[in-house]
Coordinates of C-alpha atoms in Angstrom, one line a residue:
M301 CA 23.0 -22.6 -10.1
R302 CA 19.9 -24.0 -10.2
I303 CA 18.8 -27.6 -10.2
G304 CA 15.0 -27.8 -11.4
T305 CA 13.4 -25.7 -9.0
F306 CA 15.8 -25.8 -6.3
K307 CA 18.9 -23.7 -5.7
E308 CA 22.4 -25.0 -4.8
T309 CA 23.3 -22.0 -2.0
Y310 CA 21.5 -20.3 0.3
V311 CA 22.2 -16.8 -1.3
A312 CA 20.9 -18.1 -4.6
D313 CA 17.5 -19.1 -2.5
A314 CA 17.4 -15.7 -1.0
A315 CA 18.1 -13.5 -4.4
L316 CA 15.6 -11.0 -5.1
F317 CA 15.4 -12.1 -8.8
D318 CA 16.1 -15.7 -9.3
S319 CA 15.9 -15.9 -13.0
Q320 CA 16.9 -13.8 -16.2
T321 CA 13.2 -13.6 -17.4
Q322 CA 12.5 -11.6 -13.9
K323 CA 15.3 -9.4 -14.8
I324 CA 14.3 -8.6 -18.4
W325 CA 10.6 -8.0 -16.8
L326 CA 12.2 -5.7 -14.5
V327 CA 13.6 -3.8 -17.1
V328 CA 10.5 -3.6 -19.1
A329 CA 8.6 -2.4 -16.4
V330 CA 11.3 0.2 -15.5
A331 CA 11.1 1.5 -19.3
L332 CA 7.3 1.7 -19.2
V333 CA 7.4 3.7 -16.1
L334 CA 9.8 6.2 -17.7
I335 CA 7.8 6.4 -20.9
F336 CA 4.4 6.5 -19.5
P337 CA 4.1 10.2 -18.6
F338 CA 5.1 11.2 -21.9
V339 CA 2.2 9.8 -23.5
A340 CA -0.2 9.7 -21.0
N341 CA -2.8 12.9 -20.4
D342 CA -3.8 14.7 -17.1
Y343 CA -6.3 12.0 -16.3
W344 CA -4.1 9.1 -16.7
L345 CA -1.2 10.6 -14.7
Y346 CA -3.7 11.7 -12.0
L347 CA -4.5 7.9 -11.8
A348 CA -1.2 7.0 -11.8
C349 CA -0.2 9.1 -8.8
L350 CA -3.1 7.8 -7.0
V351 CA -2.4 4.4 -7.6
S352 CA 1.4 4.7 -6.6
I353 CA 0.2 6.2 -3.3
N354 CA -2.1 3.5 -2.5
V355 CA 0.8 1.1 -3.6
A356 CA 2.7 2.5 -0.9
S357 CA 0.1 2.3 1.9
A358 CA -1.2 -1.1 1.0
T359 CA 2.6 -2.7 0.8
G360 CA 2.9 -1.1 4.6
L361 CA -0.3 -3.0 5.5
N362 CA 0.6 -6.0 4.0
L363 CA 3.9 -6.1 6.0
L364 CA 1.6 -6.0 9.2
T365 CA -1.4 -8.2 8.3
G366 CA 0.0 -10.1 5.3
Y367 CA 3.3 -11.2 6.8
T368 CA 3.0 -10.9 10.5
G369 CA -0.7 -11.7 10.8
L370 CA -1.8 -8.6 12.9
V371 CA -5.1 -7.1 11.5
S372 CA -5.3 -3.6 11.5
L373 CA -7.9 -1.2 10.6
G374 CA -6.0 1.9 11.2
Q375 CA -4.0 2.7 8.2
A376 CA -6.0 5.4 7.2
A377 CA -5.2 7.2 10.6
F378 CA -1.7 6.5 10.1
M379 CA -1.9 8.2 6.5
G380 CA -3.4 11.1 8.3
L381 CA -0.6 11.6 10.9
G382 CA 1.9 11.5 7.8
A383 CA -0.1 14.1 5.8
Y384 CA -0.5 16.4 8.7
T385 CA 2.9 16.3 9.6
V386 CA 3.7 17.6 6.1
A387 CA 1.2 20.1 6.1
I388 CA 2.3 21.7 9.3
M389 CA 5.9 21.4 8.3
Q390 CA 5.3 22.8 4.9
A391 CA 3.3 25.8 6.6
R392 CA 5.5 26.7 9.7
L393 CA 8.9 25.7 9.0
G394 CA 8.9 25.6 5.0
T395 CA 11.5 22.8 5.1
P396 CA 12.4 20.7 2.1
F397 CA 9.5 18.1 0.9
L398 CA 11.5 15.3 1.0
L399 CA 12.5 16.0 4.5
N400 CA 9.1 16.5 5.3
I401 CA 7.8 13.4 3.9
L402 CA 10.5 11.6 5.8
A403 CA 9.2 13.3 9.1
G404 CA 5.6 12.1 8.2
G405 CA 6.8 8.5 8.0
V406 CA 8.7 8.9 11.5
V407 CA 5.7 10.5 13.1
A408 CA 3.5 7.9 11.7
M409 CA 5.8 5.2 12.9
L410 CA 5.8 6.4 16.5
G411 CA 2.1 6.3 16.6
G412 CA 2.0 2.9 14.9
I413 CA 4.3 1.7 17.7
V414 CA 2.1 3.0 20.4
V415 CA -0.9 1.4 18.8
G416 CA 1.0 -1.9 18.6
I417 CA 1.9 -2.0 22.3
P418 CA -1.7 -4.4 23.2
S419 CA -0.9 -6.5 20.3
L420 CA 1.1 -8.9 22.7
R421 CA -1.9 -9.6 24.6
V422 CA -5.0 -9.4 22.0
K423 CA -5.0 -10.2 18.5
G424 CA -7.3 -11.0 15.7
L425 CA -10.7 -9.2 16.0
Y426 CA -9.6 -7.6 19.3
L427 CA -6.8 -6.0 17.8
A428 CA -8.7 -4.9 14.9
I429 CA -11.1 -3.2 17.4
V430 CA -8.0 -1.4 19.3
T431 CA -6.7 0.0 15.6
I432 CA -10.5 1.3 15.0
A433 CA -10.2 3.0 18.5
A434 CA -7.1 4.5 17.7
S435 CA -8.6 5.8 14.3
F436 CA -11.5 7.7 16.1
I437 CA -8.8 8.9 18.6
A438 CA -6.6 10.4 15.6
H439 CA -9.9 12.1 14.0
F440 CA -10.7 13.5 17.1
L441 CA -7.2 15.0 17.4
F442 CA -7.4 16.3 13.9
A443 CA -10.6 18.1 14.4
N444 CA -10.1 20.0 17.9
F445 CA -6.5 21.3 17.9
D446 CA -6.0 24.5 16.2
F447 CA -2.6 23.9 15.2
T448 CA -4.1 21.1 13.0
G449 CA -6.6 23.8 11.2
G450 CA -9.7 22.1 13.2
T451 CA -12.5 21.0 11.1
G452 CA -11.3 23.0 8.2
G453 CA -7.7 21.5 7.9
L454 CA -4.9 22.9 6.2
S455 CA -4.0 23.7 3.0
V456 CA -0.5 22.5 1.6
Q457 CA 1.7 24.6 -0.5
P458 CA 3.2 22.6 -3.8
A459 CA 6.4 21.1 -3.1
S460 CA 9.4 22.7 -5.2
F461 CA 12.6 21.2 -6.3
F462 CA 15.4 23.3 -6.9
G463 CA 12.8 26.2 -7.5
L464 CA 10.6 24.2 -9.5
P465 CA 7.1 23.8 -8.2
L466 CA 5.7 20.4 -8.3
D467 CA 2.0 21.5 -8.8
T468 CA 1.1 19.4 -12.0
S469 CA 0.3 15.4 -11.8
F470 CA 3.5 15.5 -14.6
R471 CA 5.9 17.0 -12.0
L472 CA 4.6 15.0 -8.9
Y473 CA 4.9 11.8 -10.9
W474 CA 8.6 12.0 -11.0
V475 CA 8.5 12.0 -7.0
I476 CA 5.5 9.8 -6.1
M477 CA 6.6 6.9 -8.3
P478 CA 10.3 6.9 -7.6
V479 CA 9.2 6.9 -3.7
T480 CA 7.1 4.3 -4.3
I481 CA 9.3 2.0 -6.1
L482 CA 12.0 2.3 -3.5
M483 CA 9.6 1.2 -0.7
L484 CA 8.8 -1.7 -2.6
F485 CA 12.3 -2.7 -3.2
G486 CA 12.9 -2.0 0.5
A487 CA 9.8 -4.4 1.7
A488 CA 10.9 -6.9 -0.8
N489 CA 14.5 -7.0 0.8
L490 CA 13.3 -6.8 4.2
L491 CA 11.3 -10.2 3.8
R492 CA 14.5 -11.8 2.8
T493 CA 16.2 -10.7 6.2
R494 CA 16.0 -12.1 9.6
I495 CA 13.3 -9.6 10.4
G496 CA 11.1 -10.9 7.5
R497 CA 11.5 -14.1 8.4
A498 CA 10.6 -13.7 12.3
F499 CA 7.4 -11.8 10.8
I500 CA 6.3 -14.8 8.7
A501 CA 7.1 -17.1 11.8
I502 CA 5.0 -14.9 14.2
R503 CA 2.1 -15.0 11.5
D504 CA 2.4 -18.9 10.9
R505 CA 2.7 -19.7 14.9
D506 CA 3.3 -17.1 17.2
I507 CA 3.8 -19.3 20.1
S508 CA 6.3 -21.7 18.3
A509 CA 8.2 -18.4 17.4
E510 CA 8.5 -17.3 20.8
V511 CA 9.8 -20.9 22.0
L512 CA 12.4 -20.8 19.1
G513 CA 13.6 -17.5 20.8
I514 CA 11.7 -14.6 18.6
P515 CA 10.9 -11.7 21.0
L516 CA 7.2 -11.1 20.1
L517 CA 6.9 -7.7 21.3
R518 CA 9.9 -6.4 19.4
Y519 CA 8.7 -7.7 16.5
K520 CA 5.4 -6.9 16.4
L521 CA 6.1 -3.4 17.4
M522 CA 8.8 -3.1 14.6
S523 CA 6.1 -4.7 12.2
F524 CA 3.5 -1.7 13.6
G525 CA 6.2 0.8 13.3
L526 CA 7.2 -0.2 9.6
S527 CA 3.9 -0.5 8.5
S528 CA 2.8 2.9 9.8
F529 CA 6.2 4.4 8.4
Y530 CA 4.8 3.2 5.1
A531 CA 1.4 4.9 5.6
G532 CA 3.2 8.3 7.1
V533 CA 4.8 8.5 4.0
A534 CA 2.0 7.7 1.7
G535 CA -0.1 10.2 3.5
G536 CA 2.6 12.8 3.3
L537 CA 2.7 12.1 -0.8
W538 CA -1.1 12.2 -0.7
A539 CA -0.9 15.7 1.3
Y540 CA 1.3 17.0 -1.4
F541 CA -0.9 15.4 -4.5
F542 CA -4.3 16.9 -3.2
R543 CA -2.9 19.9 -1.3
V544 CA -5.5 20.0 1.3
V545 CA -5.7 18.0 4.6
T546 CA -8.9 17.5 6.5
P547 CA -10.2 15.3 9.2
E548 CA -12.5 13.9 6.7
S549 CA -9.8 12.9 4.4
F550 CA -8.8 9.9 6.0
P551 CA -12.0 8.0 7.6
L552 CA -12.4 4.5 8.4
V553 CA -13.5 3.5 4.9
M554 CA -10.2 4.3 3.7
S555 CA -8.9 1.6 6.3
I556 CA -11.2 -1.0 4.8
F557 CA -10.3 0.1 1.4
F558 CA -6.7 -0.9 2.3
L559 CA -7.5 -4.2 3.8
A560 CA -9.6 -5.1 1.0
A561 CA -6.7 -4.2 -1.4
I562 CA -4.4 -6.7 0.2
I563 CA -7.4 -9.6 0.3
V564 CA -8.2 -9.0 -3.1
G565 CA -4.5 -9.0 -4.2
G566 CA -3.2 -11.6 -2.2
M567 CA -2.0 -11.1 1.5
G568 CA 1.6 -12.0 2.1
S569 CA 2.8 -10.9 -1.2
I570 CA 4.6 -7.9 -2.7
L571 CA 2.8 -8.5 -5.9
G572 CA -0.4 -9.0 -4.2
G573 CA -0.2 -5.5 -2.6
I574 CA 0.5 -3.8 -6.0
L575 CA -2.3 -5.5 -7.8
G576 CA -4.9 -5.2 -5.2
A577 CA -4.2 -1.4 -4.6
L578 CA -4.1 -1.0 -8.8
F579 CA -7.7 -3.1 -8.7
M580 CA -9.4 -1.5 -6.0
T581 CA -8.3 2.1 -7.1
M582 CA -9.5 1.6 -10.7
V583 CA -13.0 -0.2 -9.5
P584 CA -14.5 3.5 -8.8
E585 CA -13.1 4.5 -12.1
L586 CA -14.7 1.8 -13.7
L587 CA -17.8 2.5 -11.9
K588 CA -18.2 6.1 -13.1
F589 CA -17.9 5.0 -16.9
V590 CA -20.5 2.1 -16.1
V591 CA -22.9 4.9 -14.4
D592 CA -22.3 7.5 -17.2
A593 CA -23.1 4.9 -19.7
L594 CA -26.5 4.0 -18.3
P595 CA -29.5 5.9 -19.3
G596 CA -30.1 8.6 -16.8
G597 CA -26.6 8.6 -15.7
N598 CA -26.4 11.9 -14.4
E599 CA -29.1 11.3 -11.7
M600 CA -27.6 8.0 -10.6
T601 CA -24.3 9.7 -9.8
V602 CA -25.5 10.6 -6.3
Y603 CA -25.9 6.8 -5.6
L604 CA -22.1 6.2 -6.6
S605 CA -20.5 6.4 -3.2
P606 CA -22.8 4.0 -1.6
I607 CA -22.6 1.6 -4.9
R608 CA -18.8 1.7 -4.5
T609 CA -18.8 0.5 -1.0
I610 CA -21.2 -2.2 -1.7
V611 CA -18.7 -3.5 -4.3
F612 CA -15.9 -3.2 -2.1
G613 CA -17.7 -5.3 0.0
L614 CA -18.5 -8.0 -2.5
L615 CA -15.3 -8.2 -3.4
I616 CA -13.8 -9.0 -0.1
V617 CA -16.5 -11.8 0.4
G618 CA -15.9 -13.1 -3.2
F619 CA -12.2 -13.2 -2.9
L620 CA -12.3 -15.0 0.4
V621 CA -14.5 -17.6 -0.5
F622 CA -13.3 -18.2 -4.5
E623 CA -9.6 -17.1 -4.5
P624 CA -8.6 -16.4 -0.8
H625 CA -4.9 -15.9 -2.1
G626 CA -5.9 -13.2 -4.4
L627 CA -4.9 -11.8 -7.7
A628 CA -1.4 -12.7 -6.9
E629 CA -2.3 -16.3 -6.8
I630 CA -4.1 -15.8 -10.5
W631 CA -1.1 -14.2 -11.7
R632 CA 1.1 -17.3 -10.6
R633 CA -1.2 -19.9 -12.0
I634 CA -0.9 -18.2 -15.5
R635 CA 2.7 -17.9 -15.1
R636 CA 2.7 -21.7 -14.7
F637 CA 0.4 -22.3 -17.4
F638 CA 2.7 -20.9 -19.7
H639 CA 5.9 -22.3 -18.3
L640 CA 4.6 -25.8 -18.9
W641 CA 2.7 -25.2 -22.1
P642 CA 2.4 -27.0 -24.4
F643 CA 3.2 -30.0 -22.4
R644 CA 0.6 -29.3 -19.7
N645 CA -2.0 -32.0 -19.4

């Protein structure tokens, strides 16, 4: 039972969906997800799969940076660990694709725990530098070992489900979208537990959290591990989606992309990770439309990559200055406006 904006019990306060309206919107969202692949063309299905993969990885980074306050620029490297694990297991062992994706998440999680060990002694900019160093080390390993295919990388055979090859965006949609939704619900439920509250306490004031009995190293490593697991699963899905994995597939700029996504979407918010990944994935596509519409658009295509990087930088600066809580806060303001309308002053 609710009294105003407060609840009478802890269970009600911790509920994942605290109103009938939220449950209705959830049903509507599920219906749209189920209907979408039957009405969309290949281009939009491709974008839907790519957005889903980016949402999964951005959610993992949000657990680490948004909820635990640990800055990381190594998300692309952990995605690479997951992708290479999937490619190697698919090529050499022929194991089921769901097992490969899970293994990719576990391998990335182990790598994240190793990278997270210095987090007890360093944080902020220094921790970001540690994760950048991990990215360069991962790139070196990917490019210089025979079992990773060297600089040429590895090809990935299509996943199959009961003999049906998942070789189109339509078929992969039914794998990528459910996995992403499960990961989102997992993250949302995690934040309602003792672990999630410990993450938030460490973010807000790590020294006070330690005084209250929260073991910092354990929970920081747990946060790094969970974030990397999400990245590894996303990397495994990425490998099956693009069907080729090379050292250049996961550059440092991809890590910056995910950091930009959670900043633009709103750090410390599951919705923020979704909106940020959606927005940042669609920006390059919108830029393509703009460039193609301009006179001499074909000649300007070569400048699309640097233009995209500049736009990403401007978006980060703009949101930090004008809306530091991101798109999620804008959405909350819209909800509050219509909640109070027409009695709003």
